[in-house]
Amino acid sequence: MVIQEQMSIQRKLEILSDAAKYDVACTSSGVDRKGNGSSMGNSVGCGICHTFSADGRCISLLKILYTNECIFDCKYCANRSSNDVVRASFTPEEVSELTMEFYRRNYIEGLFLSSGILVSPNHTMELILQALRLLREVHHFNGYIHCKAIPGADPELIELLGWYADRMSVNLELPTSESLKELAPHKSRKNILKPIRQIQLRRESNREFLGLPDKSITPKKIITGHEDGDIKEIITTKTGLVPYQRNSMIKRNYVPAGQSTQMIIGATKESDYQIMSVSEALYDNFNLKRVFYSAFMNVNQDSRLPVTTDGPPLLREHRLYQADWLLRFYGFQTKELLDENHPNFNVFLDPKCDWALRHLELFPVEVNKADYFTLLRVPGIGTNSAQRIVAARKSAVLGFHDLKRLGIVLKRAVYFITCNGMTMYPIKIEENFITRQLLALKDQLPLGIDKDITYRQLSLFDDASFQPEQRITLKLANI
Amino acid sequence: MDEKKIFLCDNSIDGIFTAIYLAWSSGFGHANVKLEEKCEKGSFANLELFSEYIKVNTDLTLSVKVSRSIQSKISEEAFQMVCRVALSDYIGKADLIYRFLIKGFHIGGGILEHLSDEVVNKIFKINKNVGFEAHHLLGFVRFSEQENGLLFSSIEPKNNVLSLIAPHFADRLPKERFIIYDKKRNMAALHIPGKQWILAEVPDLKIGDFRAFTDQEDEYRDLWKIFFKHIVIKERINPKLQRNNLPLRFRGDMTEFEPDIEE
């Protein structure tokens, strides 16, 4: 390795944004904070996208690694210690200046600081802390900061960092402890869950102290669906909180935008059912704001990992996000969507359509009478549409014409609803018929990856990578 | 047949509200009046036969009266919506707002739930459209620093959203002097530290005057372009998705889409 003493800031930014691009959570949402009239910055609850990169992903924060040097050797990671890549590190001054100047020009909404592990977890966390303190205390930056907590670092450091950040995240990396052992031998799942738990407890105590309402006060469900020993252990162990380290200068709350995590999808053998069960357990037990899924790419061409010559499993990632939404906003549970006999999502249909087709006995639903949560379960009706229907039917009996005017997309919903006891046109409520109709809709596949799939659908010769879809092809053949 | 009375008004919130006041109090009857706002270029739409045209001079006291009645007799939310519709580029918005208010004053705050009503629905849709564009621009505005420390930005929005986005930037950058210039309408939002931001018509502003960057500004523009280029995951490149999320019409004023001049 060549040690370059004087690397230009341009070169550093090239290396360290390149190294950070695989991190998924570039959101700036979760906290509403007005400007204070004297220093730069404010924050908007719904988040603001500042631009979209060529891969179509939102850029909201300056997403960089503090350093891409790393003592760990996780097999899937481009920055693993055994890779021969150019290494670089920022200084706290460089990070804070870049953030301030970018923010001033309205390029970004704030900073997303992650890092490889330099020397030790503690050493790295101290550097991150230094950069954040510089931003908050010297530059009086009042914008959004998302930073990673590094598993294995001192609880005191994690405690302190939380007072400077808006959102913190600890990467779960892989869904189960077995795959973690296999691919990231230096990391242990319990070590990852511990800081998540610590941040959760401190947030709750801080919110309680301030008298803010907290959804997490409701009784907790311990482990839903899938038995997860690690989560159970962390939740049930009594962890004493680290004594309050709040600096009297800090007038912010503890991690006000909550915490998130991310998992790599497709590097190991877990089924969608296992992945969704883990997400559900994380939402229920750790009060996470988001779980992000990252389609695996074999960046290291490592022979122990699956090949991704066809590109990353984007469609699978898309389906997992759809299901994730169903868990968080639609009142679904993992076990309704998937089970042992049906462990993976349908490639051709979104999870909600798939669920509805297996529960045709619950349909059709009468739009003028069904309650909000029943409406939410109709394919094609989302939270906005359901709210609009509930509001509009107070003053009028709704017909299909009115639904159209409300902006409700009927192409899917039409098979599952009635207005005044009538469907829009005579429809056979029968699985094969509706499946065929739904499959004919183009929007079942997300933008940009649709072409690929039609090609595959037409292919007569299924190659090996077509494996998980076999069940569906069989089902299609039945029609 | 009665002659239709057409009230011609300025294309501004105050202009439209003044016309609403006059049309309402004229006693011609709702069915016999129509409101028409000036197009953005300053002219009016096609003239109609068998109608009498009445020119409306914007009068702030009348406009305030209308604002106050909407806030007290319908709701604050409805008022905000009507204002956003008045800022939209929808042709015929003045008449639409007039029709909405007839229903609104009759029903009261509950009018916002009458989504299946054609007029209410139209108002909702335009309001959403304007809101989206304003929200997009909160992110897409790009400032460049001038030699004297002034931050300059130019935009070209479909709707007249300057007054919707300026408060956000005044709140965010309280210690900065900045200009957000609407190229299409020759208007600008101006901000000076410690003062309220203002909206001004600036017919003789030349963008060319703001293109001389300092070395530091050039450096940060380059750094931003470097970041923008390197954050892309090559295996996931998806121009369709990018275009869907960030329509081409915004890109002209964004630093990262500027063609590189060097080499």
XYZ file of C-alpha atoms in Angstrom:
742
model
C 0.000 0.000 0.000
C 1.281 3.428 -0.914
C 0.913 5.993 1.797
C 0.164 9.323 0.211
C 0.908 12.135 2.548
C -0.704 14.934 0.591
C -3.850 13.809 -1.094
C -6.020 16.553 -2.539
C -9.503 17.038 -1.177
C -10.871 16.267 -4.670
C -9.171 12.885 -4.699
C -10.332 12.115 -1.159
C -13.903 12.976 -2.037
C -13.687 10.716 -5.099
C -12.481 7.771 -3.049
C -14.686 8.242 -0.038
C -17.937 8.949 -1.861
C -17.213 5.994 -4.102
C -16.771 3.875 -1.000
C -19.957 5.182 0.620
C -22.287 4.650 -2.328
C -23.437 1.212 -1.211
C -24.969 2.637 1.954
C -28.674 2.926 1.317
C -30.320 5.238 3.778
C -29.930 8.657 2.214
C -33.077 10.121 3.723
C -33.295 13.387 5.595
C -36.697 12.820 7.153
C -38.004 12.443 10.660
C -37.312 15.748 12.298
C -38.930 19.154 11.927
C -36.705 21.910 13.200
C -37.062 25.592 12.438
C -34.029 27.744 11.929
C -32.897 29.609 15.039
C -32.343 32.940 13.340
C -28.622 33.059 13.951
C -26.919 29.945 12.626
C -27.269 28.084 9.366
C -29.745 25.297 8.951
C -33.174 23.890 9.586
C -34.824 20.566 8.978
C -38.073 19.507 7.330
C -40.038 16.551 8.663
C -40.804 14.932 5.333
C -37.230 15.265 4.099
C -36.038 16.968 0.914
C -34.404 15.322 -2.082
C -31.751 17.587 -3.546
C -30.953 15.699 -6.694
C -31.127 12.234 -8.238
C -28.033 10.403 -9.390
C -27.807 8.432 -12.632
C -29.004 5.294 -10.855
C -32.223 7.135 -9.997
C -31.547 7.197 -6.270
C -32.239 10.306 -4.272
C -29.313 12.370 -3.031
C -30.311 14.227 0.045
C -27.242 14.117 2.226
C -23.519 14.379 1.640
C -22.950 10.648 1.924
C -19.304 9.907 2.632
C -17.091 7.593 4.629
C -14.781 9.201 7.117
C -12.175 6.696 6.050
C -12.136 3.614 3.846
C -9.361 2.021 5.839
C -10.676 -0.950 7.727
C -9.323 -3.580 10.070
C -12.209 -5.936 9.337
C -12.442 -8.318 6.433
C -16.134 -8.734 5.614
C -16.351 -10.756 2.432
C -19.017 -8.640 0.712
C -17.435 -5.260 1.392
C -15.375 -3.275 -1.116
C -13.306 -1.771 1.699
C -12.336 -5.029 3.400
C -8.796 -5.176 4.706
C -7.685 -7.824 2.213
C -8.605 -5.661 -0.815
C -5.855 -3.702 -2.489
C -7.547 -0.344 -2.993
C -6.399 3.228 -2.508
C -7.163 4.254 1.038
C -7.955 7.750 2.214
C -9.197 9.520 5.313
C -10.760 12.896 5.828
C -9.929 15.104 8.738
C -12.747 16.426 10.955
C -12.052 19.915 9.553
C -12.440 18.745 5.963
C -15.719 16.992 6.697
C -17.200 19.994 8.453
C -16.063 22.495 5.829
C -17.387 20.412 2.956
C -20.714 20.047 4.728
C -21.044 23.744 5.482
C -20.117 24.936 1.999
C -22.314 22.370 0.244
C -25.189 23.164 2.556
C -24.861 26.882 1.960
C -25.232 26.359 -1.802
C -28.264 24.174 -1.168
C -26.584 21.085 -2.641
C -27.485 18.976 0.364
C -29.790 18.646 3.311
C -27.030 17.620 5.686
C -24.366 15.042 6.332
C -24.420 11.242 6.307
C -21.204 10.077 7.891
C -20.228 6.447 7.887
C -16.808 4.936 8.163
C -14.512 1.985 7.830
C -12.838 0.978 11.041
C -9.546 2.733 11.548
C -7.357 1.251 14.309
C -10.323 0.304 16.511
C -14.071 0.945 16.800
C -13.409 3.411 19.616
C -10.802 5.347 17.681
C -13.125 5.630 14.674
C -16.069 6.737 16.756
C -13.937 9.403 18.384
C -13.017 10.807 14.978
C -16.658 10.848 13.897
C -17.589 12.512 17.153
C -14.921 15.135 16.589
C -16.285 15.943 13.131
C -19.842 16.237 14.456
C -18.831 18.411 17.390
C -16.945 20.694 15.044
C -20.053 21.058 12.913
C -22.447 21.642 15.765
C -20.312 23.615 18.190
C -17.922 25.613 16.025
C -19.920 26.066 12.812
C -23.261 25.984 14.679
C -24.692 23.784 11.957
C -28.390 23.289 12.520
C -29.147 20.971 9.573
C -29.572 17.217 9.404
C -26.879 14.752 10.456
C -27.103 10.994 10.072
C -24.202 8.990 11.405
C -23.357 5.373 11.941
C -22.758 3.924 15.360
C -19.974 1.396 15.142
C -20.683 -1.894 16.879
C -18.114 -2.705 19.516
C -17.457 0.923 20.430
C -17.750 2.083 24.010
C -21.360 2.724 25.123
C -20.191 6.111 26.445
C -19.178 7.168 22.952
C -22.473 6.054 21.453
C -24.284 7.940 24.183
C -22.385 11.128 23.460
C -22.698 10.893 19.682
C -26.481 10.637 19.939
C -26.739 14.176 21.252
C -25.130 15.534 18.103
C -26.818 13.420 15.443
C -30.400 13.536 14.174
C -30.486 9.950 13.074
C -28.211 7.088 13.944
C -27.998 3.708 12.369
C -26.228 0.486 13.092
C -25.957 -1.853 10.135
C -27.406 -5.282 10.679
C -25.459 -6.281 7.521
C -27.070 -9.718 7.114
C -30.393 -11.074 8.333
C -29.232 -13.964 10.495
C -26.337 -14.642 12.819
C -25.299 -17.717 10.803
C -24.702 -15.755 7.631
C -22.976 -13.034 9.592
C -20.576 -15.633 10.997
C -19.935 -16.897 7.520
C -19.358 -13.612 5.716
C -18.367 -11.132 8.402
C -16.322 -13.159 10.876
C -15.267 -10.062 12.832
C -18.809 -9.015 13.576
C -21.303 -10.606 15.929
C -25.023 -10.082 15.800
C -25.323 -9.423 19.505
C -22.676 -6.742 19.251
C -24.753 -5.112 16.537
C -28.037 -5.313 18.413
C -26.611 -3.942 21.666
C -26.042 -0.362 20.469
C -29.438 -0.425 18.721
C -31.005 -1.287 22.056
C -28.951 1.322 23.870
C -29.997 4.096 21.484
C -33.620 2.972 21.676
C -33.664 3.114 25.485
C -31.963 6.499 25.651
C -34.369 7.901 23.067
C -37.329 6.651 25.032
C -36.041 8.052 28.311
C -35.280 11.370 26.618
C -38.740 11.559 25.086
C -40.332 10.651 28.370
C -38.292 13.333 30.096
C -39.552 15.898 27.599
C -43.105 14.614 27.782
C -43.268 13.814 24.086
C -45.744 11.216 22.899
C -44.150 7.939 21.974
C -45.755 5.122 20.078
C -43.360 2.668 21.649
C -45.089 3.021 25.038
C -47.675 0.509 23.809
C -47.034 -3.044 25.049
C -44.331 -4.755 23.082
C -44.795 -7.894 21.108
C -41.860 -10.183 21.663
C -40.738 -11.765 18.417
C -43.339 -12.085 15.757
C -43.418 -15.071 13.465
C -39.849 -16.238 13.410
C -38.096 -17.225 16.639
C -35.062 -15.029 16.924
C -32.869 -15.933 19.899
C -30.544 -12.939 19.615
C -33.304 -10.375 19.588
C -35.060 -12.082 22.473
C -31.898 -12.097 24.520
C -31.065 -8.442 23.921
C -34.610 -7.322 24.649
C -35.003 -9.295 27.841
C -31.586 -8.523 29.334
C -31.685 -5.598 31.666
C -29.262 -3.085 30.258
C -28.417 -0.288 32.634
C -28.323 3.028 30.827
C -25.067 4.863 30.621
C -25.265 7.944 32.862
C -26.551 11.035 31.101
C -23.736 12.748 29.278
C -25.686 15.662 28.004
C -23.627 18.752 27.644
C -25.576 21.739 28.934
C -24.706 23.569 25.696
C -26.649 21.093 23.607
C -30.231 22.084 23.083
C -31.220 19.140 20.956
C -32.981 15.901 21.723
C -31.392 12.486 21.681
C -31.426 11.095 18.097
C -34.694 12.971 17.331
C -35.156 11.378 13.909
C -34.858 7.874 15.292
C -32.679 5.061 14.097
C -32.576 2.852 11.058
C -30.619 -0.152 9.880
C -29.816 -1.947 6.653
C -29.397 -5.503 5.414
C -27.803 -6.943 2.321
C -30.225 -8.993 0.273
C -29.230 -11.920 -1.883
C -25.715 -12.577 -0.594
C -26.893 -15.435 1.601
C -29.601 -18.046 1.438
C -32.299 -16.456 3.600
C -35.804 -16.508 2.179
C -37.969 -13.401 1.940
C -39.985 -14.859 4.813
C -36.933 -14.923 7.077
C -35.906 -11.420 6.055
C -39.355 -9.950 6.609
C -39.641 -11.683 9.983
C -36.386 -10.092 11.067
C -37.595 -6.664 9.890
C -40.864 -7.108 11.704
C -39.089 -8.116 14.893
C -36.849 -5.053 14.568
C -39.798 -2.712 14.084
C -41.742 -4.257 16.967
C -38.958 -4.590 19.476
C -36.467 -1.855 18.707
C -38.832 0.820 17.506
C -36.793 1.404 14.349
C -37.893 4.068 11.891
C -36.750 2.198 8.823
C -35.109 -1.015 7.723
C -33.319 -0.606 4.400
C -32.591 -3.415 1.978
C -29.626 -3.378 -0.312
C -29.484 -5.666 -3.326
C -26.232 -7.589 -3.184
C -23.487 -6.981 -5.704
C -20.410 -9.119 -5.812
C -18.015 -6.173 -5.890
C -15.059 -8.299 -4.828
C -15.647 -11.136 -7.309
C -15.318 -13.393 -4.287
C -15.897 -17.048 -5.173
C -17.568 -17.748 -1.810
C -20.383 -15.368 -2.704
C -23.100 -15.716 -5.318
C -22.296 -14.326 -8.751
C -24.277 -11.317 -9.857
C -23.569 -11.265 -13.560
C -27.225 -10.457 -14.272
C -26.900 -7.410 -12.096
C -28.049 -7.004 -8.507
C -31.412 -8.581 -7.508
C -33.272 -5.306 -7.888
C -36.722 -6.770 -8.274
C -36.385 -8.746 -5.064
C -35.238 -5.606 -3.291
C -38.260 -3.778 -4.711
C -40.672 -6.434 -3.456
C -39.118 -6.336 0.005
C -39.582 -2.573 0.156
C -43.199 -2.981 -0.923
C -43.766 -5.518 1.845
C -41.927 -3.286 4.300
C -44.459 -0.551 3.520
C -47.288 -2.998 4.101
C -45.897 -3.726 7.567
C -45.426 -0.113 8.544
C -48.444 1.654 7.090
C -51.036 -0.908 6.079
C -51.381 -3.015 9.203
C -50.126 -6.214 7.603
C -48.080 -8.825 9.422
C -45.337 -10.909 7.881
C -47.163 -14.160 8.515
C -50.090 -12.959 6.436
C -47.894 -12.266 3.449
C -45.558 -15.249 3.606
C -45.165 -18.539 5.413
C -42.969 -21.651 5.377
C -44.730 -23.124 2.357
C -44.674 -19.871 0.520
C -41.379 -18.305 1.641
C -40.682 -15.905 -1.237
C -42.552 -13.039 -2.825
C -44.165 -13.441 -6.182
C -41.915 -11.938 -8.822
C -44.733 -10.958 -11.127
C -47.196 -9.498 -8.638
C -46.698 -7.049 -5.816
C -47.119 -8.490 -2.302
C -50.522 -6.910 -1.756
C -52.020 -8.241 -5.016
C -50.520 -11.597 -4.213
C -52.102 -11.576 -0.764
C -55.486 -10.456 -2.092
C -55.530 -13.224 -4.685
C -55.046 -15.783 -1.954
C -57.852 -14.225 0.092
C -60.565 -13.678 -2.477
C -63.133 -14.697 0.137
C -62.675 -11.221 1.676
C -63.549 -9.446 -1.565
C -65.207 -7.533 -3.100
C -65.203 -4.682 -0.617
C -67.955 -2.052 -0.648
C -66.274 1.331 -1.005
C -69.084 3.245 0.671
C -69.139 1.115 3.796
C -65.802 -0.578 4.426
C -63.672 0.886 7.209
C -60.319 2.525 6.574
C -58.187 -0.540 7.285
C -60.273 -2.776 5.065
C -59.927 -0.245 2.256
C -56.170 -0.213 2.783
C -56.050 -3.906 1.990
C -57.528 -3.461 -1.477
C -54.841 -3.663 -4.177
C -54.482 -0.258 -5.816
C -55.747 1.691 -2.818
C -53.006 3.295 -0.757
C -53.094 5.448 2.345
C -53.860 8.621 0.363
C -56.674 7.029 -1.609
C -58.210 5.428 1.471
C -58.151 8.732 3.335
C -59.734 10.512 0.390
C -62.480 7.913 0.110
C -63.276 8.131 3.809
C -63.471 11.950 3.583
C -65.435 12.106 0.331
C -68.107 9.572 1.246
C -69.266 11.757 4.129
C -70.929 14.105 1.658
C -71.842 11.842 -1.233
C -72.460 8.239 -2.171
C -69.464 7.310 -4.276
C -69.696 5.704 -7.680
C -66.845 4.554 -9.917
C -66.907 7.889 -11.692
C -66.276 9.676 -8.396
C -63.430 7.337 -7.517
C -61.737 8.218 -10.764
C -62.137 11.868 -10.004
C -60.577 11.360 -6.575
C -57.529 10.144 -8.406
C -57.911 6.526 -7.369
C -56.248 4.206 -9.808
C -58.844 1.632 -10.711
C -56.905 -0.707 -12.949
C -56.092 -2.983 -10.017
C -58.770 -1.978 -7.526
C -61.596 -2.649 -9.977
C -61.429 -6.411 -9.377
C -61.768 -6.049 -5.629
C -64.369 -3.344 -4.984
C -68.028 -2.526 -5.445
C -69.748 0.844 -5.430
C -73.324 0.608 -4.193
C -73.137 -3.152 -4.437
C -72.076 -3.179 -8.078
C -68.758 -3.865 -9.683
C -67.754 -1.531 -12.487
C -68.518 -4.183 -15.078
C -69.364 -7.855 -14.686
C -66.309 -9.478 -13.138
C -65.717 -13.072 -12.274
C -64.293 -13.115 -8.762
C -62.061 -16.021 -9.550
C -58.349 -16.388 -8.932
C -57.146 -17.377 -12.377
C -59.162 -14.728 -14.160
C -58.026 -11.887 -11.909
C -54.418 -13.059 -11.906
C -54.395 -12.973 -15.678
C -55.862 -9.470 -15.730
C -53.386 -8.175 -13.170
C -50.422 -9.693 -14.951
C -51.380 -7.818 -18.090
C -50.765 -4.512 -16.282
C -47.412 -3.047 -17.079
C -46.875 -1.203 -13.814
C -46.345 -4.354 -11.800
C -42.662 -3.879 -12.458
C -40.738 -0.810 -11.379
C -39.233 1.682 -13.830
C -36.097 0.657 -15.605
C -36.101 -3.017 -14.701
C -39.218 -3.870 -16.679
C -37.503 -4.572 -19.981
C -35.297 -7.156 -18.487
C -38.203 -9.079 -17.078
C -40.348 -9.275 -20.179
C -37.384 -10.768 -21.915
C -37.103 -13.340 -19.200
C -40.762 -14.090 -19.235
C -40.585 -14.981 -22.894
C -37.535 -17.162 -22.502
C -38.359 -20.825 -22.850
C -35.145 -22.064 -21.368
C -34.975 -21.299 -17.709
C -31.430 -20.861 -16.559
C -30.201 -21.626 -13.054
C -30.714 -18.112 -11.761
C -34.397 -18.464 -12.499
C -34.733 -20.861 -9.562
C -36.793 -18.914 -7.022
C -39.370 -18.097 -9.679
C -40.132 -21.664 -10.599
C -43.159 -21.872 -8.362
C -44.717 -18.964 -10.156
C -44.004 -20.221 -13.612
C -45.782 -23.417 -12.696
C -48.716 -21.452 -11.441
C -48.792 -19.477 -14.658
C -48.806 -22.642 -16.670
C -51.967 -23.724 -14.890
C -53.919 -20.765 -16.127
C -80.430 36.639 -23.220
C -78.552 38.482 -20.517
C -75.172 39.769 -21.370
C -72.397 37.967 -19.543
C -70.210 40.214 -17.401
C -66.561 39.321 -17.540
C -64.250 40.709 -14.857
C -60.692 41.077 -16.083
C -58.088 41.071 -13.340
C -54.356 40.995 -12.681
C -52.639 37.645 -12.456
C -51.904 37.818 -8.753
C -53.551 36.749 -5.523
C -54.613 40.322 -4.805
C -55.866 40.882 -8.344
C -57.999 37.763 -8.266
C -59.364 38.505 -4.788
C -60.304 42.049 -5.799
C -62.207 40.707 -8.803
C -63.956 38.183 -6.571
C -65.082 40.964 -4.255
C -66.372 43.111 -7.106
C -68.087 40.269 -8.945
C -69.726 39.081 -5.764
C -71.026 42.486 -4.744
C -72.017 43.499 -8.285
C -75.455 41.936 -7.968
C -75.352 40.437 -11.459
C -75.830 36.923 -10.051
C -73.243 34.165 -9.951
C -74.465 32.596 -13.174
C -73.992 35.810 -15.139
C -70.461 36.673 -14.151
C -67.143 35.239 -15.152
C -63.658 36.043 -13.924
C -60.642 36.114 -16.153
C -57.051 36.703 -15.163
C -54.289 38.140 -17.326
C -52.091 35.529 -18.943
C -48.497 35.415 -17.795
C -47.468 37.419 -20.852
C -49.868 40.132 -19.741
C -52.596 39.640 -22.340
C -56.035 38.110 -21.865
C -57.474 34.968 -23.360
C -59.787 35.075 -26.397
C -62.500 37.657 -26.238
C -66.046 36.357 -26.049
C -69.046 37.667 -27.958
C -72.186 39.010 -26.282
C -70.421 39.857 -23.103
C -69.425 42.987 -21.318
C -65.851 43.304 -20.137
C -65.145 45.018 -16.837
C -61.534 45.897 -16.033
C -60.602 45.372 -12.399
C -57.940 47.497 -10.761
C -56.256 45.630 -7.955
C -57.318 47.070 -4.618
C -55.540 45.802 -1.509
C -58.294 46.706 0.939
C -60.843 44.638 -0.995
C -58.387 41.783 -1.364
C -57.751 41.716 2.388
C -61.488 41.602 3.000
C -61.804 38.524 0.837
C -58.824 36.850 2.544
C -60.317 37.499 5.924
C -63.713 36.084 4.996
C -62.165 32.908 3.593
C -60.144 32.407 6.754
C -63.040 33.012 9.101
C -65.959 31.544 7.170
C -64.285 28.556 5.529
C -60.928 27.664 7.064
C -57.271 28.543 7.169
C -56.499 25.425 5.154
C -58.923 26.423 2.417
C -57.335 29.869 2.328
C -53.865 28.384 1.842
C -55.212 26.191 -0.918
C -56.872 29.056 -2.731
C -53.648 31.063 -2.542
C -51.652 28.234 -4.039
C -54.196 27.854 -6.821
C -53.932 31.588 -7.478
C -50.177 31.104 -7.939
C -50.594 28.234 -10.384
C -50.279 28.372 -14.153
C -53.815 27.020 -14.653
C -55.743 29.128 -17.153
C -59.117 30.098 -15.737
C -58.019 29.883 -12.108
C -59.792 33.104 -11.133
C -63.153 31.757 -12.192
C -62.406 28.392 -10.604
C -61.635 30.028 -7.274
C -64.832 32.069 -7.572
C -66.902 28.909 -8.098
C -65.099 27.209 -5.213
C -65.833 30.105 -2.885
C -69.552 30.111 -3.768
C -69.686 26.533 -2.495
C -67.271 27.212 0.340
C -69.194 30.116 1.828
C -72.337 28.033 1.604
C -70.983 24.867 3.233
C -68.188 26.203 5.455
C -65.076 24.350 6.593
C -66.492 21.004 5.544
C -66.105 21.946 1.881
C -62.679 20.324 1.803
C -64.284 16.924 2.268
C -66.496 17.296 -0.814
C -63.854 15.678 -2.939
C -66.252 14.218 -5.433
C -67.430 17.700 -6.372
C -65.867 18.780 -9.646
C -64.792 22.251 -8.572
C -63.421 21.155 -5.194
C -61.576 18.337 -6.866
C -59.980 20.620 -9.420
C -58.851 22.954 -6.636
C -57.321 19.992 -4.811
C -55.466 18.813 -7.870
C -54.001 22.204 -8.750
C -53.102 22.815 -5.122
C -51.244 19.519 -4.997
C -49.446 20.246 -8.228
C -48.241 23.648 -7.031
C -47.270 22.161 -3.667
C -45.209 19.455 -5.354
C -43.331 21.888 -7.524
C -42.572 24.131 -4.566
C -41.375 21.146 -2.544
C -39.176 19.945 -5.400
C -37.570 23.343 -5.700
C -36.669 23.414 -2.016
C -34.161 20.774 -3.013
C -33.343 21.730 -6.588
C -32.445 25.391 -6.075
C -28.675 25.874 -6.460
C -26.893 28.895 -5.079
C -23.601 30.167 -6.394
C -21.501 32.529 -4.346
C -20.576 35.874 -5.881
C -17.437 37.814 -5.153
C -19.184 39.929 -2.543
C -20.557 36.891 -0.725
C -24.026 37.153 -2.249
C -25.751 33.846 -3.045
C -27.496 33.804 -6.403
C -29.886 31.258 -7.807
C -32.089 31.171 -10.880
C -35.167 28.993 -11.418
C -37.784 28.548 -14.107
C -40.840 27.007 -12.452
C -44.165 26.305 -14.153
C -46.114 27.862 -11.309
C -45.312 31.088 -9.557
C -43.813 29.423 -6.496
C -41.242 32.027 -5.426
C -43.310 33.218 -2.508
C -43.811 29.632 -1.372
C -40.147 28.681 -1.285
C -38.563 31.932 -0.085
C -39.637 31.556 3.587
C -37.859 28.199 3.755
C -34.575 29.669 2.590
C -34.901 32.763 4.766
C -35.347 30.424 7.722
C -32.490 28.171 6.673
C -29.922 30.817 5.774
C -30.634 33.685 8.178
C -27.129 35.134 7.937
C -26.851 35.104 4.147
C -27.743 37.623 1.496
C -29.425 35.735 -1.286
C -31.442 36.172 -4.487
C -33.702 33.565 -6.014
C -34.523 34.757 -9.495
C -37.502 33.509 -11.517
C -36.319 33.782 -15.134
C -39.765 33.263 -16.595
C -41.537 36.001 -14.658
C -38.637 38.405 -14.061
C -39.304 38.299 -10.365
C -36.933 37.681 -7.505
C -37.028 36.863 -3.831
C -34.417 38.918 -2.001
C -33.089 38.357 1.475
C -30.823 40.437 3.679
C -29.778 39.225 7.153
C -31.958 40.468 9.939
C -34.731 41.648 7.631
C -37.874 40.130 6.138
C -37.350 38.653 2.699
C -39.068 40.564 -0.109
C -40.519 39.758 -3.489
C -39.588 42.179 -6.239
C -40.063 42.627 -9.953
C -36.641 42.849 -11.539
C -37.105 43.464 -15.279
C -33.483 44.474 -15.906
C -31.638 41.780 -14.010
C -29.121 40.024 -16.248
C -28.095 36.495 -15.406
C -24.755 37.072 -17.115
C -23.823 39.454 -14.306
C -23.889 36.558 -11.887
C -21.720 34.115 -13.811
C -18.305 35.337 -12.670
C -17.331 32.902 -9.944
C -14.521 33.180 -7.461
C -11.887 30.438 -7.294
C -13.442 29.098 -4.130
C -16.852 28.900 -5.779
C -15.357 27.047 -8.740
C -13.694 24.603 -6.386
C -16.899 23.744 -4.568
C -18.805 23.405 -7.835
C -16.173 20.922 -8.958
C -16.287 19.054 -5.674
C -20.049 18.770 -5.926
C -19.810 17.421 -9.473
C -17.202 14.911 -8.331
C -19.481 13.739 -5.555
C -22.439 13.521 -7.912
C -20.465 11.398 -10.342
C -18.965 9.034 -7.802
C -22.067 8.311 -5.761
C -23.614 6.390 -8.676
C -23.709 2.601 -8.504
C -22.855 1.653 -12.088
C -24.679 -1.671 -11.963
C -27.892 0.146 -11.125
C -27.839 2.953 -13.695
C -31.445 3.745 -14.547
C -32.075 6.920 -16.570
C -35.825 6.312 -16.701
C -36.068 6.374 -12.936
C -33.812 9.399 -12.751
C -35.957 11.276 -15.260
C -39.099 10.309 -13.420
C -37.744 11.655 -10.146
C -35.972 14.678 -11.558
C -37.662 15.962 -14.725
C -35.403 17.500 -17.354
C -36.968 20.938 -17.046
C -35.308 21.478 -13.650
C -31.849 20.450 -14.757
C -30.932 23.610 -16.670
C -30.339 25.503 -13.446
C -28.620 22.739 -11.500
C -24.875 22.774 -11.006
C -24.371 19.024 -11.335
C -25.990 18.862 -14.784
C -23.843 21.632 -16.208
C -21.602 20.330 -18.980
C -17.921 20.314 -18.031
C -16.109 23.090 -19.854
C -12.565 21.876 -19.282
C -10.956 19.485 -21.755
